[in-house]
Coordinates of N, CA and C in Angstrom, one line a residue:
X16 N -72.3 -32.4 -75.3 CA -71.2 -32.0 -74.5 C -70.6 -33.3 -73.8
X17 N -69.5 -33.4 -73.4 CA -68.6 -34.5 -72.5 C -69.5 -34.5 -71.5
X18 N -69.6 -33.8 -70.8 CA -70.1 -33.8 -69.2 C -71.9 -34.6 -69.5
X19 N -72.2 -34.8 -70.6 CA -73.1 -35.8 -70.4 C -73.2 -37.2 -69.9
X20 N -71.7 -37.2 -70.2 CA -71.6 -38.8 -70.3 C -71.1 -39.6 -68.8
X21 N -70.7 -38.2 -67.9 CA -70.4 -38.6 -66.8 C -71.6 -38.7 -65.7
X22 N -71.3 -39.6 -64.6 CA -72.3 -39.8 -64.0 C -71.7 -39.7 -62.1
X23 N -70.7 -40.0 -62.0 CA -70.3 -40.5 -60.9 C -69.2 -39.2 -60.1
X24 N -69.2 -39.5 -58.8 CA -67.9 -38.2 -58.7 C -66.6 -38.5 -59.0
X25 N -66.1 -39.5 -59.2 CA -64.9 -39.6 -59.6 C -64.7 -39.2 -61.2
X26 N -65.7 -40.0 -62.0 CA -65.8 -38.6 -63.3 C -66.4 -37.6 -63.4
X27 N -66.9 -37.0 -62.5 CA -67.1 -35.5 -62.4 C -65.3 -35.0 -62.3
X28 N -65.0 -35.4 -61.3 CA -63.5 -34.5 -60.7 C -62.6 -34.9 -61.6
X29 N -62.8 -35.9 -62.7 CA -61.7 -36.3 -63.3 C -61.3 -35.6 -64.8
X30 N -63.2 -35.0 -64.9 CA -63.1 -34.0 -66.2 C -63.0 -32.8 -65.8
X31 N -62.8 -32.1 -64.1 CA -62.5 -31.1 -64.2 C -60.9 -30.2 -64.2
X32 N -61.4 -29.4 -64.5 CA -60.0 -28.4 -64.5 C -60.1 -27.7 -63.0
X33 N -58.4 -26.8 -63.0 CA -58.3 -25.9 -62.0 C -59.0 -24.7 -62.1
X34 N -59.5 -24.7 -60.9 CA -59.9 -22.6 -61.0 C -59.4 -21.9 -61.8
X35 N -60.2 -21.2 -62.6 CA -59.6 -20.1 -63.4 C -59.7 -18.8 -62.7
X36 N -59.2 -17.5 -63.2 CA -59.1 -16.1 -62.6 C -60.6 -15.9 -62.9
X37 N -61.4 -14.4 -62.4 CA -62.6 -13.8 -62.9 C -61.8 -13.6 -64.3
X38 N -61.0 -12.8 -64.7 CA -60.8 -12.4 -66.2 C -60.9 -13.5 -67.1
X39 N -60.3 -14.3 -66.5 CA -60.4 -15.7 -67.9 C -61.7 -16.0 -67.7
X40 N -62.8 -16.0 -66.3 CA -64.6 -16.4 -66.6 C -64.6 -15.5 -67.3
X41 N -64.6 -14.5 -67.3 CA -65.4 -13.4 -68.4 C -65.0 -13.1 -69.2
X42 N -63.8 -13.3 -69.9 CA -63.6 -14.2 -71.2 C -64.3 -14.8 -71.7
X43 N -64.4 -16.1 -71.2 CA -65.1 -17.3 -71.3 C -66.4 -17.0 -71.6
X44 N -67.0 -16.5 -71.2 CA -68.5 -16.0 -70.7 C -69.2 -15.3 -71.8
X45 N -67.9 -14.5 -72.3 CA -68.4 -13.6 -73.5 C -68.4 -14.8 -74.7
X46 N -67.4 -15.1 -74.6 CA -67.0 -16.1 -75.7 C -68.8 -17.4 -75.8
X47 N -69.1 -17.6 -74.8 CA -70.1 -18.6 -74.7 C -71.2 -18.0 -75.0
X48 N -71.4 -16.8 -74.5 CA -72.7 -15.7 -74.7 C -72.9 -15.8 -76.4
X49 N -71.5 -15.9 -76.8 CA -72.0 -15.5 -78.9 C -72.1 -17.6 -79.2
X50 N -72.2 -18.5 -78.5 CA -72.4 -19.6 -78.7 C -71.4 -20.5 -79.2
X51 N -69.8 -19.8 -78.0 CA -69.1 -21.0 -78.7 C -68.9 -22.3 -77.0
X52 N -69.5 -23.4 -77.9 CA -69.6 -24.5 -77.1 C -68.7 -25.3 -75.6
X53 N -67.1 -24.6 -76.2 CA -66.0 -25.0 -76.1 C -66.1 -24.2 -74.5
X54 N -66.0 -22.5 -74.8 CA -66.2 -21.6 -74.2 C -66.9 -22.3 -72.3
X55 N -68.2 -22.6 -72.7 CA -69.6 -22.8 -71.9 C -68.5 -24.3 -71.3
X56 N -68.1 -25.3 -71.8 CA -67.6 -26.4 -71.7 C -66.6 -26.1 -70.0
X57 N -65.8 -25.5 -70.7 CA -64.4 -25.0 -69.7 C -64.9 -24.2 -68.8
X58 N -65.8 -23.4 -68.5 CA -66.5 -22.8 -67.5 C -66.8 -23.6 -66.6
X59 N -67.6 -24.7 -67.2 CA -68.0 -26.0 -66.3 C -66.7 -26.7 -66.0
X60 N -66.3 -27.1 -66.9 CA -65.0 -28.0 -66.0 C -64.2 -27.2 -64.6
X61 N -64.2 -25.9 -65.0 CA -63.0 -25.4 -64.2 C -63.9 -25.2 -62.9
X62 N -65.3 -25.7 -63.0 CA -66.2 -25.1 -61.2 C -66.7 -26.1 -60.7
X63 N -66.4 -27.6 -61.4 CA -67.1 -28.8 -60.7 C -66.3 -29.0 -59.7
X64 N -65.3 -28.8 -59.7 CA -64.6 -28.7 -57.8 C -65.5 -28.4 -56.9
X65 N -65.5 -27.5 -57.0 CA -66.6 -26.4 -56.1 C -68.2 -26.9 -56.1
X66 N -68.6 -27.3 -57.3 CA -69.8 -28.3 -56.8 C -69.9 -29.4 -56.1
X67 N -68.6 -30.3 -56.4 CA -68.3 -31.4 -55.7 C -68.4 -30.6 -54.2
X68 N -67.9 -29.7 -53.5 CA -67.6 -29.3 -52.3 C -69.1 -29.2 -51.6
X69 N -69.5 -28.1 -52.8 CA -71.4 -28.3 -52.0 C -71.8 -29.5 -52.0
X70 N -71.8 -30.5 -52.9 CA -72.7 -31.6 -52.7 C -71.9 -32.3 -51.0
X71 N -70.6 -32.1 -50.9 CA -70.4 -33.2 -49.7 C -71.1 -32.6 -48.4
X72 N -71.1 -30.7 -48.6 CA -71.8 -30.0 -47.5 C -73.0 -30.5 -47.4
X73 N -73.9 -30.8 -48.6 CA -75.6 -31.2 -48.4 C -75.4 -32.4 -47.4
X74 N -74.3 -33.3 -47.8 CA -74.7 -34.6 -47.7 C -74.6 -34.7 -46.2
X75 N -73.4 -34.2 -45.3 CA -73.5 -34.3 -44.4 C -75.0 -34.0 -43.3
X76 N -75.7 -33.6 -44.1 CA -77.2 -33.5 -43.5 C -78.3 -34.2 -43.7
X77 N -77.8 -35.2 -44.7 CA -78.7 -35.8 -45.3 C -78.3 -37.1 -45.3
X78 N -79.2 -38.5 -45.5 CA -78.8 -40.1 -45.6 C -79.5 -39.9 -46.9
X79 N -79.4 -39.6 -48.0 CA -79.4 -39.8 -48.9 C -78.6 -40.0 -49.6
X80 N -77.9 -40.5 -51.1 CA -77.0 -40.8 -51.5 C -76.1 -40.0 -51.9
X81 N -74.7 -40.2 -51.8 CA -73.8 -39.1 -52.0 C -73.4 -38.8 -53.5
X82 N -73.6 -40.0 -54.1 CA -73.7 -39.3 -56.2 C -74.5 -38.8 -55.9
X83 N -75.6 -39.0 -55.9 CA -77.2 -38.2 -56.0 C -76.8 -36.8 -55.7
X84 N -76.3 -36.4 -54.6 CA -76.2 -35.1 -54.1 C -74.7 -34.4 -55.1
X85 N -73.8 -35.1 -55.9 CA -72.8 -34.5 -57.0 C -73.3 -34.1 -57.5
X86 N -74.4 -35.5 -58.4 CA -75.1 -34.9 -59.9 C -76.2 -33.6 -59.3
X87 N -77.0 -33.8 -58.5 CA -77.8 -32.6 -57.8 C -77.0 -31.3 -58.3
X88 N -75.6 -31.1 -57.5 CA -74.9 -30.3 -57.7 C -74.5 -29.4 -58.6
X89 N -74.1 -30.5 -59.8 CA -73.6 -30.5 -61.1 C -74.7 -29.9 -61.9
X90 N -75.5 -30.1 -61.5 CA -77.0 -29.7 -62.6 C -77.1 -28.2 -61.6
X91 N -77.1 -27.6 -60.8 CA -77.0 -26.6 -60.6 C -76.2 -25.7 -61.2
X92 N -74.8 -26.2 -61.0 CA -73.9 -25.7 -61.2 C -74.0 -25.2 -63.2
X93 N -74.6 -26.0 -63.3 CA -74.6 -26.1 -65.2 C -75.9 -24.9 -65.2
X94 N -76.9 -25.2 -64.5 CA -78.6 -24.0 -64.8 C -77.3 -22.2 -64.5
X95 N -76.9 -22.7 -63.4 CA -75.8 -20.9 -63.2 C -75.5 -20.8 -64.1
X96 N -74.4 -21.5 -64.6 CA -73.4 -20.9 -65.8 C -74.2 -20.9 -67.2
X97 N -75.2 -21.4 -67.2 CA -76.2 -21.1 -68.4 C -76.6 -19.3 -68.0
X98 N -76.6 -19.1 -66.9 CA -77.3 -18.0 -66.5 C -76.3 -16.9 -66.0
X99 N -74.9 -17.2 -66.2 CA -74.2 -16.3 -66.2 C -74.1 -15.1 -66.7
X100 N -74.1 -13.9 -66.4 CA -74.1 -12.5 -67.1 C -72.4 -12.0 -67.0
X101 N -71.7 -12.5 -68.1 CA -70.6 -11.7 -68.4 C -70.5 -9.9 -68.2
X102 N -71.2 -9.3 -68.0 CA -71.4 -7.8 -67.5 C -71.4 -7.7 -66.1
X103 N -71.8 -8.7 -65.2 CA -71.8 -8.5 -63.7 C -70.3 -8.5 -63.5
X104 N -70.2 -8.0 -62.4 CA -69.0 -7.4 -62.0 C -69.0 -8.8 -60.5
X105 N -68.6 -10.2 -61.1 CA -69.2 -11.1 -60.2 C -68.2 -12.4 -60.2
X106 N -68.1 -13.5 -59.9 CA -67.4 -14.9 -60.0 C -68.7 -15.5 -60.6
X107 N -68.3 -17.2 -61.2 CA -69.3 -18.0 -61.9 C -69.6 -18.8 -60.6
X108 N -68.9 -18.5 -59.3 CA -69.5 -19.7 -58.4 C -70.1 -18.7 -57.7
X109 N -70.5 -17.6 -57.8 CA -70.9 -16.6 -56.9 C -72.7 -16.8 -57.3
X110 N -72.6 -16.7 -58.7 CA -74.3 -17.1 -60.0 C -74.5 -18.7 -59.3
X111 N -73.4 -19.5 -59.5 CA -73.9 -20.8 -59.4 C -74.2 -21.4 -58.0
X112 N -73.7 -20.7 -57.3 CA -74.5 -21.0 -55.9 C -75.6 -21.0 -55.1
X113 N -76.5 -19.8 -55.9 CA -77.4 -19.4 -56.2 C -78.8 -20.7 -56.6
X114 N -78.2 -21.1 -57.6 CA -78.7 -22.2 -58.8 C -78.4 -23.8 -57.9
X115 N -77.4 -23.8 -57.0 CA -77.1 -25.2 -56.8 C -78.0 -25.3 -55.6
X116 N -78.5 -24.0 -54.6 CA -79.2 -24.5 -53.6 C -80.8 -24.4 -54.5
X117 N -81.1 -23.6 -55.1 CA -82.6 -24.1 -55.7 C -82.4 -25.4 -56.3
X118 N -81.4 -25.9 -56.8 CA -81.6 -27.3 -57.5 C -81.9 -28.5 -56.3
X119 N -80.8 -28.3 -55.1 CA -81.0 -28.6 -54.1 C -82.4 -28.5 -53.4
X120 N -83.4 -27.6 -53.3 CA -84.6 -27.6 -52.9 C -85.2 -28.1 -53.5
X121 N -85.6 -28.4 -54.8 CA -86.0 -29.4 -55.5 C -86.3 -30.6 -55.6
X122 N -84.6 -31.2 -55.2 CA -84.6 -32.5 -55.4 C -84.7 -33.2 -53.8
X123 N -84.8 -31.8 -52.5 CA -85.7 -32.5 -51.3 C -87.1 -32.3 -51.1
X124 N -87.6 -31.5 -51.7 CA -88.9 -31.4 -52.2 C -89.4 -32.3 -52.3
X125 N -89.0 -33.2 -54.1 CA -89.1 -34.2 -54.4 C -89.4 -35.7 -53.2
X126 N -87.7 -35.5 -52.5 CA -87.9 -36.8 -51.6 C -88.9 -36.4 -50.4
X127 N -89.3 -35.2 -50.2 CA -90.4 -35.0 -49.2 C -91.8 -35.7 -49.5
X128 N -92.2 -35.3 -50.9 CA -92.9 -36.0 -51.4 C -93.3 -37.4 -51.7
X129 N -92.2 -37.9 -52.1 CA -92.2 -39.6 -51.9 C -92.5 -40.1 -50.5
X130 N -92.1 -39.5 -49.7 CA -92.0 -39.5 -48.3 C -90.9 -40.9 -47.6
X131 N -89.7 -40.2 -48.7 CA -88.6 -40.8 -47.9 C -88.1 -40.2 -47.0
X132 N -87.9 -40.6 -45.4 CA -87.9 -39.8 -44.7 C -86.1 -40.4 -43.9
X133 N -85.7 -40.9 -44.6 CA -83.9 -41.5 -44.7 C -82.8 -40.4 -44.7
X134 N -83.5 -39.0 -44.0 CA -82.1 -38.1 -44.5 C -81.5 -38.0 -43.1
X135 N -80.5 -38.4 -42.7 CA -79.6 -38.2 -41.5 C -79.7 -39.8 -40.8
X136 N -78.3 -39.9 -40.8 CA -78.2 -41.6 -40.0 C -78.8 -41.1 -38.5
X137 N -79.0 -41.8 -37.9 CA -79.7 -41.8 -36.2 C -79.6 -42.7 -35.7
X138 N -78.8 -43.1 -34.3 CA -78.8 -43.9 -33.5 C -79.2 -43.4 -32.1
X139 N -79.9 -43.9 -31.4 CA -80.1 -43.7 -30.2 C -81.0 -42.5 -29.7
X140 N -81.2 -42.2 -28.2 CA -81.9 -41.5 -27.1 C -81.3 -40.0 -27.3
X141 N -80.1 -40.6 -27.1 CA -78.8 -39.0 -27.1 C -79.0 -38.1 -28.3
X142 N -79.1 -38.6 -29.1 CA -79.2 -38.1 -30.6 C -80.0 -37.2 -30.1
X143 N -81.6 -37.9 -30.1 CA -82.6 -37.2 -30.2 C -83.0 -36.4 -29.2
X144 N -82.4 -36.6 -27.9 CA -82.4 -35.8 -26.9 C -81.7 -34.5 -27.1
X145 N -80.7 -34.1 -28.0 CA -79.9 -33.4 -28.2 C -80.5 -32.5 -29.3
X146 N -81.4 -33.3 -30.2 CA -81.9 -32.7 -31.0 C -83.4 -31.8 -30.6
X147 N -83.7 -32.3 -30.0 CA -85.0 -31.8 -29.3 C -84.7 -30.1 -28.5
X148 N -83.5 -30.5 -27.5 CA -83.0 -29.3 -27.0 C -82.7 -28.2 -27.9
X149 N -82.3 -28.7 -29.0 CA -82.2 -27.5 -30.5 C -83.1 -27.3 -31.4
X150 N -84.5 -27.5 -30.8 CA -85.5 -27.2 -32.2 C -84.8 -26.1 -33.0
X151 N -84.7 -26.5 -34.2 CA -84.3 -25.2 -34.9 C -85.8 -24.1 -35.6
X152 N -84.9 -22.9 -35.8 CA -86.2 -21.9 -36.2 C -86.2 -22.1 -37.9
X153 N -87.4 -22.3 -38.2 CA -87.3 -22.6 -39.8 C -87.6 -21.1 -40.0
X154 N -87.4 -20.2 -39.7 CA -87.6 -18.7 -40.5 C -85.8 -18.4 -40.7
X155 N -85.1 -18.8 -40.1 CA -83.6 -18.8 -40.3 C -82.8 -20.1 -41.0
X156 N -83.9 -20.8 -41.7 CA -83.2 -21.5 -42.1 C -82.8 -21.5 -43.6
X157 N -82.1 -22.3 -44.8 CA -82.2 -22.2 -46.2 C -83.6 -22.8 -46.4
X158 N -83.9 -22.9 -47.8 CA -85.0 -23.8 -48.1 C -84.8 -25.0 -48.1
X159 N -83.4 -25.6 -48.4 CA -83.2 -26.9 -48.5 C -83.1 -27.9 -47.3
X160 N -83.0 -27.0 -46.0 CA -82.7 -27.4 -44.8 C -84.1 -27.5 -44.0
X161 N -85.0 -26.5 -44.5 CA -86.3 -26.1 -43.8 C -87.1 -27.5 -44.4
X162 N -86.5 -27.8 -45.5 CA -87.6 -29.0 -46.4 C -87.5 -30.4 -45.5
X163 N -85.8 -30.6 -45.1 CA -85.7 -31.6 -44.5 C -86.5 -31.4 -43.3
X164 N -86.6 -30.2 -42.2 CA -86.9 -30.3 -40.8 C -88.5 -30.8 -41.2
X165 N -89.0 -29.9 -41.9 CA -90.3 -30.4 -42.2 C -90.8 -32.0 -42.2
X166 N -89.8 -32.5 -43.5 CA -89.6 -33.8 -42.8 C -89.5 -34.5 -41.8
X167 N -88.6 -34.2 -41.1 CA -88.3 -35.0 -39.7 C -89.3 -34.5 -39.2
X168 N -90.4 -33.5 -39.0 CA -91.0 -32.8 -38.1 C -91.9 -34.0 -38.1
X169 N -92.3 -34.6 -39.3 CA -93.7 -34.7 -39.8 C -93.8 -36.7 -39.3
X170 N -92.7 -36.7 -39.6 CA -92.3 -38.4 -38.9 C -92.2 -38.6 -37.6
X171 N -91.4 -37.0 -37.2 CA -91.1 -37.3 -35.8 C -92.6 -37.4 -34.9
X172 N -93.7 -36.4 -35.3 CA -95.1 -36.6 -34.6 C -95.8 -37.5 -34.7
X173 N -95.9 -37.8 -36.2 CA -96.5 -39.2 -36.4 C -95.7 -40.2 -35.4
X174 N -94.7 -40.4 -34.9 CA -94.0 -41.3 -34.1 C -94.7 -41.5 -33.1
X175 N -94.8 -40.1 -32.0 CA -95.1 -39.9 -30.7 C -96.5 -40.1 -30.7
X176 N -97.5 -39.8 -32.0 CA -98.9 -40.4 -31.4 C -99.1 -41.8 -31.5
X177 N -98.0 -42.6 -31.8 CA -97.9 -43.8 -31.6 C -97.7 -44.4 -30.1
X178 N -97.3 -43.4 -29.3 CA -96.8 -43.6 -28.0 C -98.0 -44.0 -27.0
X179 N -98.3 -44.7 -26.4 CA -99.3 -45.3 -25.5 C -99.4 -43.7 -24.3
X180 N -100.7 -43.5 -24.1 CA -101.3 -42.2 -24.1 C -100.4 -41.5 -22.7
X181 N -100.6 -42.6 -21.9 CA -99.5 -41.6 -20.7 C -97.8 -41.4 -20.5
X182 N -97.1 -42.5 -21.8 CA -96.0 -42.1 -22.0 C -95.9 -41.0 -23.1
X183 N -96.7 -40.4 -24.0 CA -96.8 -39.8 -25.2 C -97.0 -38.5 -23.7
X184 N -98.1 -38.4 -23.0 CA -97.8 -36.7 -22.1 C -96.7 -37.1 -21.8
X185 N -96.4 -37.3 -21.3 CA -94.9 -37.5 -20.0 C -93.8 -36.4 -21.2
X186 N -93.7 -37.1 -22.1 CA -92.5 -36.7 -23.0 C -93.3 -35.2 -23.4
X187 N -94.5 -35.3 -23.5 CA -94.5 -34.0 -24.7 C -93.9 -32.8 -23.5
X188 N -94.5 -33.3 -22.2 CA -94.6 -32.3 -21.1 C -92.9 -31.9 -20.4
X189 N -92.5 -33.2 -21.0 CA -90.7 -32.8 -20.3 C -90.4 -31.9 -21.7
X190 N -90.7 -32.3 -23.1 CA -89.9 -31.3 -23.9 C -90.7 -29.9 -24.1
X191 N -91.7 -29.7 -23.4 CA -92.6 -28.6 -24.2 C -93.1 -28.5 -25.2
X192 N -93.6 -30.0 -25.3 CA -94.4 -29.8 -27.0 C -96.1 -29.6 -27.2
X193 N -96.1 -29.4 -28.3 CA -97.8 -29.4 -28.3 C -98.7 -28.6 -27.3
X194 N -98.0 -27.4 -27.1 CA -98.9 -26.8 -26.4 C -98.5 -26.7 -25.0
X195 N -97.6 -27.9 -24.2 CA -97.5 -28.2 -23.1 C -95.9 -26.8 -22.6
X196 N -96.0 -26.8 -21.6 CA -95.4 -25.8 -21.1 C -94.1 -26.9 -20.1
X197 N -92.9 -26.5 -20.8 CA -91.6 -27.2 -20.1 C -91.5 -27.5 -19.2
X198 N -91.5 -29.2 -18.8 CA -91.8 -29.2 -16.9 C -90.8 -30.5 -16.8
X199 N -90.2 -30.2 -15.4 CA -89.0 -31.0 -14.9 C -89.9 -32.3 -14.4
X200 N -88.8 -33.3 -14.2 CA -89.3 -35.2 -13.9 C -90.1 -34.9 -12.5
X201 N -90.1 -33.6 -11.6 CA -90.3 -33.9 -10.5 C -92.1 -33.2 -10.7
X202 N -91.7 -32.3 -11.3 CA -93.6 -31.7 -12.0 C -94.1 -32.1 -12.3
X203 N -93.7 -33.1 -13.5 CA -94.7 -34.1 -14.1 C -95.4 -35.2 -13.1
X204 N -94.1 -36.0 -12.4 CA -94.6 -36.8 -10.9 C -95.6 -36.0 -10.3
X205 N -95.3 -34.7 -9.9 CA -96.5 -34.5 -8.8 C -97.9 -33.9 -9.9
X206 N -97.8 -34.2 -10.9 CA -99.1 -33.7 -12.1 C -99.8 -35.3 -11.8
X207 N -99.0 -36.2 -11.8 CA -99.8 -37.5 -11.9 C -99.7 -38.5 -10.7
X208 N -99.0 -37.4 -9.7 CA -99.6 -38.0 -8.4 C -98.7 -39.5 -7.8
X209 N -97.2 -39.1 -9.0 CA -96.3 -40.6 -8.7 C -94.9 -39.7 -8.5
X210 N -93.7 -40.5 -8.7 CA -92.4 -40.1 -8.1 C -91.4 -39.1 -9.4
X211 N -90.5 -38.7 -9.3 CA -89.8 -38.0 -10.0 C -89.1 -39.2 -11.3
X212 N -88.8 -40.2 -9.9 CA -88.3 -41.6 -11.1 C -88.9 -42.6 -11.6
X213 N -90.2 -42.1 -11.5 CA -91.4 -42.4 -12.1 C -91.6 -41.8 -13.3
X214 N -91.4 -40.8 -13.4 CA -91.8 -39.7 -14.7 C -90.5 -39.7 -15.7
X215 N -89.6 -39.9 -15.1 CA -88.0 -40.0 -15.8 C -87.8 -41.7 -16.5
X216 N -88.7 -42.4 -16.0 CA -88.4 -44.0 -16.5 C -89.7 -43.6 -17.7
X217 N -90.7 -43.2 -17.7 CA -91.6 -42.7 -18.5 C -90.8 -42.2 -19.6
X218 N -90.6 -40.7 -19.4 CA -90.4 -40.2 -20.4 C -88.8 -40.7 -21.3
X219 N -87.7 -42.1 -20.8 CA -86.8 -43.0 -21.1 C -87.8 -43.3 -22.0
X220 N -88.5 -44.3 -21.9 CA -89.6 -45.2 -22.5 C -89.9 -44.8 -24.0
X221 N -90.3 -43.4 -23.9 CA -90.9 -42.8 -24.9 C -89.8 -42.6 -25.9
X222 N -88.7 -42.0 -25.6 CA -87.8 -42.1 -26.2 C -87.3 -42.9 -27.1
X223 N -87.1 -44.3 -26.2 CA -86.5 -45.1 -26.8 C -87.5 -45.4 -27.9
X224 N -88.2 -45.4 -27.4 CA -89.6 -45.7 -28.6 C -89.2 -44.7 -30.0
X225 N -89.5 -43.7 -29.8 CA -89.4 -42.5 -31.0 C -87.3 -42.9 -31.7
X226 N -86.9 -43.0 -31.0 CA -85.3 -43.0 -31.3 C -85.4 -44.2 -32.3
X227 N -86.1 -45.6 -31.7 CA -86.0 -46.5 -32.5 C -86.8 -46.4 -33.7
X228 N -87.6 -45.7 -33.8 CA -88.2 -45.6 -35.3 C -87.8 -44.4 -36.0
X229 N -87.1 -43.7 -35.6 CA -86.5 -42.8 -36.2 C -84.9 -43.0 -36.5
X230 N -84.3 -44.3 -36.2 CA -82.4 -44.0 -36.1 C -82.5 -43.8 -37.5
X231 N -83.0 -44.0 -39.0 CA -82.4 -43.6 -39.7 C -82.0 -42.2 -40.1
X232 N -82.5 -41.2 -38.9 CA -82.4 -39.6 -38.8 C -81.6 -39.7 -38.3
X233 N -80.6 -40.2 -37.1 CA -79.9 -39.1 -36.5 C -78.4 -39.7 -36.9
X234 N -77.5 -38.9 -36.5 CA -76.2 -38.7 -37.1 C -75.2 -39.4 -36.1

């Protein structure tokens, strides 16, 4: 097929077509179901728009590469429409959507594994201060999103046991981590028997620490 030969998004979008109606997919669909190649071909052209659109949604979440995350796309989008049922009473980007976020879990899977942990640009304290305030719940999350946090989860701790032992409490104790129960700059001061801007230059410290080995996370 054509669409082998492309690699990049500007020939992805350059071999595709416009949206078709449902009647013309299921057309199509029947026509591809008895094995005509042409059929399956134009299905794909007329929905790589729409893939292109998920891949720029992933990307925004991710510092990985933005082809990477088309062809990701693209191969989703192709496992759907292999898997379309011309009898559903359905769209081909309704199947393929389906298909593009498992392809998408896959291929963070993958980078979880390698243990490239490059997904989200990060600069600074703010970032991560902002991020911390939003732990997110991974029971509400997709899989493709829960794979990343896991990531960042797993760098981000390894970071903080790097932290010299009384700046590593200070912070777990201002954010509530590990057990520690949420405590303001003036708590912690009187836990260790020093000043409020004592415990606030502390837990700055730690920060900057964790922010600097993490900016390639934050956005």
């Amino acid at each position: 097929m054509i669409l082998k030969s492309f690699s990049t998004t500007s020939s992805f979008y350059s071999s595709s077509l416009e949206p078709i109606s449902q009647k013309a997919e299921h057309e199509l669909a029947v026509r591809m179901a008895n094995g005509e190649a042409k059929a399956r071909e134009t299905l794909i052209r007329s929905s790589i728009r729409y893939a292109i659109s998920e891949a720029a949604k992933y990307h925004r979440y991710s510092g990985f590469d933005y082809e990477d995350h088309v062809s990701v796309a693209v191969s989703g989008l192709i496992n759907g429409i292999n898997h379309f049922n011309p009898d559903m009473n359905t769209r081909v980007i309704t199947c393929a959507s389906w298909w593009i976020r498992a392809e998408f879990k896959s291929f963070y899977d993958k980078k979880k594994k390698e243990k490239k942990y490059n997904v989200s640009e990060v600069s600074g304290t703010e970032a991560l201060e902002t991020y911390l305030a939003s732990m997110p719940d991974t029971d509400s999350m997709s899989p493709e999103d829960s794979a990343i946090y896991e990531c960042f989860k797993e760098s981000f701790y390894q970071n903080v046991k790097k932290l010299p032992a009384i700046e590593q409490t200070v912070f777990l104790m201002n954010n509530g981590l590990c057990g520690y129960s949420k405590k303001s700059y003036s708590e912690i001061g009187n836990h260790f028997g020093k000043t409020k801007q004592w415990a606030w230059g502390k837990s700055q410290a730690a920060e900057r620490f964790i922010a600097e080995r993490m900016s390639e996370w934050f956005a």
